[in-house]
Amino acid sequence: MTSLLYLPLGSLLLASLFIYFDHKLKQLLCSVTRKAKVNNNQSLATGAINLQKLRCCHY
């Protein structure tokens, strides 16, 4: 009987945690691409070039 309560609540908690971490990861990736765009005169790391291709920052 308690599983009818704890299982949905646990699923909601995990889903909200994953959404939060996904948002933070997206912010981190966008900040890296912004820094890479500012430093385009310098040599960019391969990872930063690949992040620019994602175009995750639309704002």
Tab-separated table of N, CA and C in Angstrom:
chain	number	residue	atom	x	y	z
A	1	MET	N	0.825	-1.193	0.000
A	1	MET	CA	0.000	0.000	0.000
A	1	MET	C	0.874	1.262	0.000
A	2	THR	N	1.952	1.236	0.779
A	2	THR	CA	2.806	2.419	0.823
A	2	THR	C	3.554	2.616	-0.489
A	3	SER	N	3.728	1.544	-1.262
A	3	SER	CA	4.416	1.696	-2.542
A	3	SER	C	3.593	2.539	-3.513
A	4	LEU	N	2.281	2.574	-3.331
A	4	LEU	CA	1.425	3.420	-4.164
A	4	LEU	C	1.674	4.899	-3.886
A	5	LEU	N	2.217	5.197	-2.741
A	5	LEU	CA	2.533	6.573	-2.382
A	5	LEU	C	3.993	6.907	-2.661
A	6	TYR	N	4.906	6.029	-2.242
A	6	TYR	CA	6.328	6.336	-2.340
A	6	TYR	C	6.883	6.221	-3.756
A	7	LEU	N	6.386	5.305	-4.522
A	7	LEU	CA	6.908	5.131	-5.875
A	7	LEU	C	6.626	6.345	-6.769
A	8	PRO	N	5.413	6.875	-6.826
A	8	PRO	CA	5.189	8.082	-7.630
A	8	PRO	C	5.935	9.307	-7.093
A	9	LEU	N	5.978	9.440	-5.777
A	9	LEU	CA	6.708	10.583	-5.211
A	9	LEU	C	8.201	10.484	-5.489
A	10	GLY	N	8.740	9.296	-5.405
A	10	GLY	CA	10.154	9.100	-5.724
A	10	GLY	C	10.442	9.388	-7.190
A	11	SER	N	9.527	8.985	-8.050
A	11	SER	CA	9.698	9.257	-9.479
A	11	SER	C	9.661	10.758	-9.761
A	12	LEU	N	8.745	11.465	-9.119
A	12	LEU	CA	8.675	12.917	-9.289
A	12	LEU	C	9.932	13.604	-8.766
A	13	LEU	N	10.440	13.126	-7.642
A	13	LEU	CA	11.659	13.701	-7.074
A	13	LEU	C	12.847	13.480	-8.006
A	14	LEU	N	12.997	12.263	-8.509
A	14	LEU	CA	14.100	11.984	-9.433
A	14	LEU	C	13.961	12.783	-10.722
A	15	ALA	N	12.753	12.892	-11.239
A	15	ALA	CA	12.545	13.656	-12.467
A	15	ALA	C	12.901	15.119	-12.258
A	16	SER	N	12.505	15.687	-11.125
A	16	SER	CA	12.825	17.095	-10.876
A	16	SER	C	14.329	17.290	-10.681
A	17	LEU	N	15.008	16.338	-10.058
A	17	LEU	CA	16.458	16.440	-9.916
A	17	LEU	C	17.156	16.377	-11.269
A	18	PHE	N	16.717	15.468	-12.129
A	18	PHE	CA	17.324	15.370	-13.448
A	18	PHE	C	17.054	16.617	-14.283
A	19	ILE	N	15.883	17.208	-14.163
A	19	ILE	CA	15.583	18.450	-14.878
A	19	ILE	C	16.484	19.575	-14.382
A	20	TYR	N	16.682	19.648	-13.072
A	20	TYR	CA	17.548	20.675	-12.487
A	20	TYR	C	18.990	20.526	-12.985
A	21	PHE	N	19.520	19.292	-12.941
A	21	PHE	CA	20.891	19.074	-13.381
A	21	PHE	C	21.033	19.278	-14.891
A	22	ASP	N	20.015	18.965	-15.649
A	22	ASP	CA	20.041	19.204	-17.084
A	22	ASP	C	20.103	20.700	-17.378
A	23	HIS	N	19.345	21.481	-16.624
A	23	HIS	CA	19.361	22.937	-16.791
A	23	HIS	C	20.739	23.506	-16.456
A	24	LYS	N	21.331	23.037	-15.373
A	24	LYS	CA	22.660	23.511	-14.983
A	24	LYS	C	23.721	23.107	-16.006
A	25	LEU	N	23.616	21.905	-16.547
A	25	LEU	CA	24.556	21.452	-17.560
A	25	LEU	C	24.425	22.286	-18.827
A	26	LYS	N	23.209	22.620	-19.203
A	26	LYS	CA	22.992	23.454	-20.386
A	26	LYS	C	23.592	24.843	-20.182
A	27	GLN	N	23.419	25.407	-18.981
A	27	GLN	CA	24.020	26.706	-18.681
A	27	GLN	C	25.538	26.640	-18.772
A	28	LEU	N	26.122	25.573	-18.263
A	28	LEU	CA	27.572	25.405	-18.312
A	28	LEU	C	28.065	25.307	-19.747
A	29	LEU	N	27.388	24.521	-20.567
A	29	LEU	CA	27.789	24.385	-21.962
A	29	LEU	C	27.639	25.691	-22.727
A	30	CYS	N	26.586	26.433	-22.435
A	30	CYS	CA	26.385	27.718	-23.109
A	30	CYS	C	27.437	28.739	-22.690
A	31	SER	N	27.845	28.713	-21.430
A	31	SER	CA	28.879	29.654	-20.995
A	31	SER	C	30.218	29.325	-21.652
A	32	VAL	N	30.481	28.048	-21.865
A	32	VAL	CA	31.722	27.656	-22.540
A	32	VAL	C	31.691	28.133	-23.992
A	33	THR	N	30.548	27.996	-24.651
A	33	THR	CA	30.476	28.422	-26.054
A	33	THR	C	30.554	29.935	-26.172
A	34	ARG	N	29.975	30.652	-25.196
A	34	ARG	CA	30.087	32.122	-25.250
A	34	ARG	C	31.544	32.552	-25.098
A	35	LYS	N	32.279	31.920	-24.179
A	35	LYS	CA	33.687	32.243	-23.992
A	35	LYS	C	34.479	31.893	-25.239
A	36	ALA	N	34.106	30.812	-25.896
A	36	ALA	CA	34.808	30.412	-27.106
A	36	ALA	C	34.553	31.408	-28.231
A	37	LYS	N	33.359	31.947	-28.314
A	37	LYS	CA	33.057	32.932	-29.349
A	37	LYS	C	33.815	34.229	-29.115
A	38	VAL	N	33.991	34.597	-27.845
A	38	VAL	CA	34.737	35.813	-27.514
A	38	VAL	C	36.207	35.635	-27.853
A	39	ASN	N	36.735	34.462	-27.635
A	39	ASN	CA	38.148	34.194	-27.863
A	39	ASN	C	38.395	33.568	-29.231
A	40	ASN	N	37.666	33.988	-30.255
A	40	ASN	CA	37.820	33.334	-31.553
A	40	ASN	C	39.134	33.687	-32.236
A	41	ASN	N	39.856	34.681	-31.771
A	41	ASN	CA	41.162	34.991	-32.336
A	41	ASN	C	42.230	34.038	-31.824
A	42	GLN	N	41.976	33.450	-30.679
A	42	GLN	CA	42.919	32.507	-30.102
A	42	GLN	C	42.541	31.108	-30.562
A	43	SER	N	43.460	30.196	-30.396
A	43	SER	CA	43.146	28.821	-30.778
A	43	SER	C	42.153	28.239	-29.790
A	44	LEU	N	41.130	27.551	-30.320
A	44	LEU	CA	40.085	26.965	-29.488
A	44	LEU	C	40.342	25.485	-29.310
A	45	ALA	N	39.960	24.977	-28.172
A	45	ALA	CA	40.064	23.544	-27.935
A	45	ALA	C	39.033	22.819	-28.788
A	46	THR	N	39.294	21.590	-29.099
A	46	THR	CA	38.384	20.816	-29.935
A	46	THR	C	37.008	20.718	-29.303
A	47	GLY	N	36.934	20.571	-27.995
A	47	GLY	CA	35.647	20.481	-27.315
A	47	GLY	C	34.847	21.754	-27.445
A	48	ALA	N	35.498	22.899	-27.354
A	48	ALA	CA	34.795	24.168	-27.483
A	48	ALA	C	34.264	24.351	-28.892
A	49	ILE	N	35.007	23.909	-29.889
A	49	ILE	CA	34.535	24.014	-31.266
A	49	ILE	C	33.306	23.134	-31.456
A	50	ASN	N	33.327	21.940	-30.897
A	50	ASN	CA	32.166	21.060	-30.999
A	50	ASN	C	30.970	21.634	-30.260
A	51	LEU	N	31.190	22.330	-29.153
A	51	LEU	CA	30.091	22.925	-28.415
A	51	LEU	C	29.456	24.066	-29.195
A	52	GLN	N	30.252	24.773	-29.995
A	52	GLN	CA	29.688	25.838	-30.808
A	52	GLN	C	28.708	25.275	-31.823
A	53	LYS	N	28.949	24.076	-32.297
A	53	LYS	CA	28.072	23.466	-33.280
A	53	LYS	C	26.715	23.118	-32.685
A	54	LEU	N	26.649	22.955	-31.359
A	54	LEU	CA	25.381	22.623	-30.722
A	54	LEU	C	24.386	23.785	-30.778
A	55	ARG	N	24.893	24.998	-30.750
A	55	ARG	CA	24.081	26.210	-30.760
A	55	ARG	C	22.981	26.155	-29.710
A	56	CYS	N	23.389	25.918	-28.469
A	56	CYS	CA	22.402	25.750	-27.405
A	56	CYS	C	21.938	27.092	-26.846
A	57	CYS	N	22.623	28.156	-27.142
A	57	CYS	CA	22.260	29.460	-26.562
A	57	CYS	C	21.457	30.240	-27.588
A	58	HIS	N	20.167	30.303	-27.389
A	58	HIS	CA	19.298	31.017	-28.318
A	58	HIS	C	18.893	32.372	-27.810
A	59	TYR	N	19.368	32.765	-26.654
A	59	TYR	CA	18.967	34.032	-26.088
A	59	TYR	C	20.113	34.990	-26.060
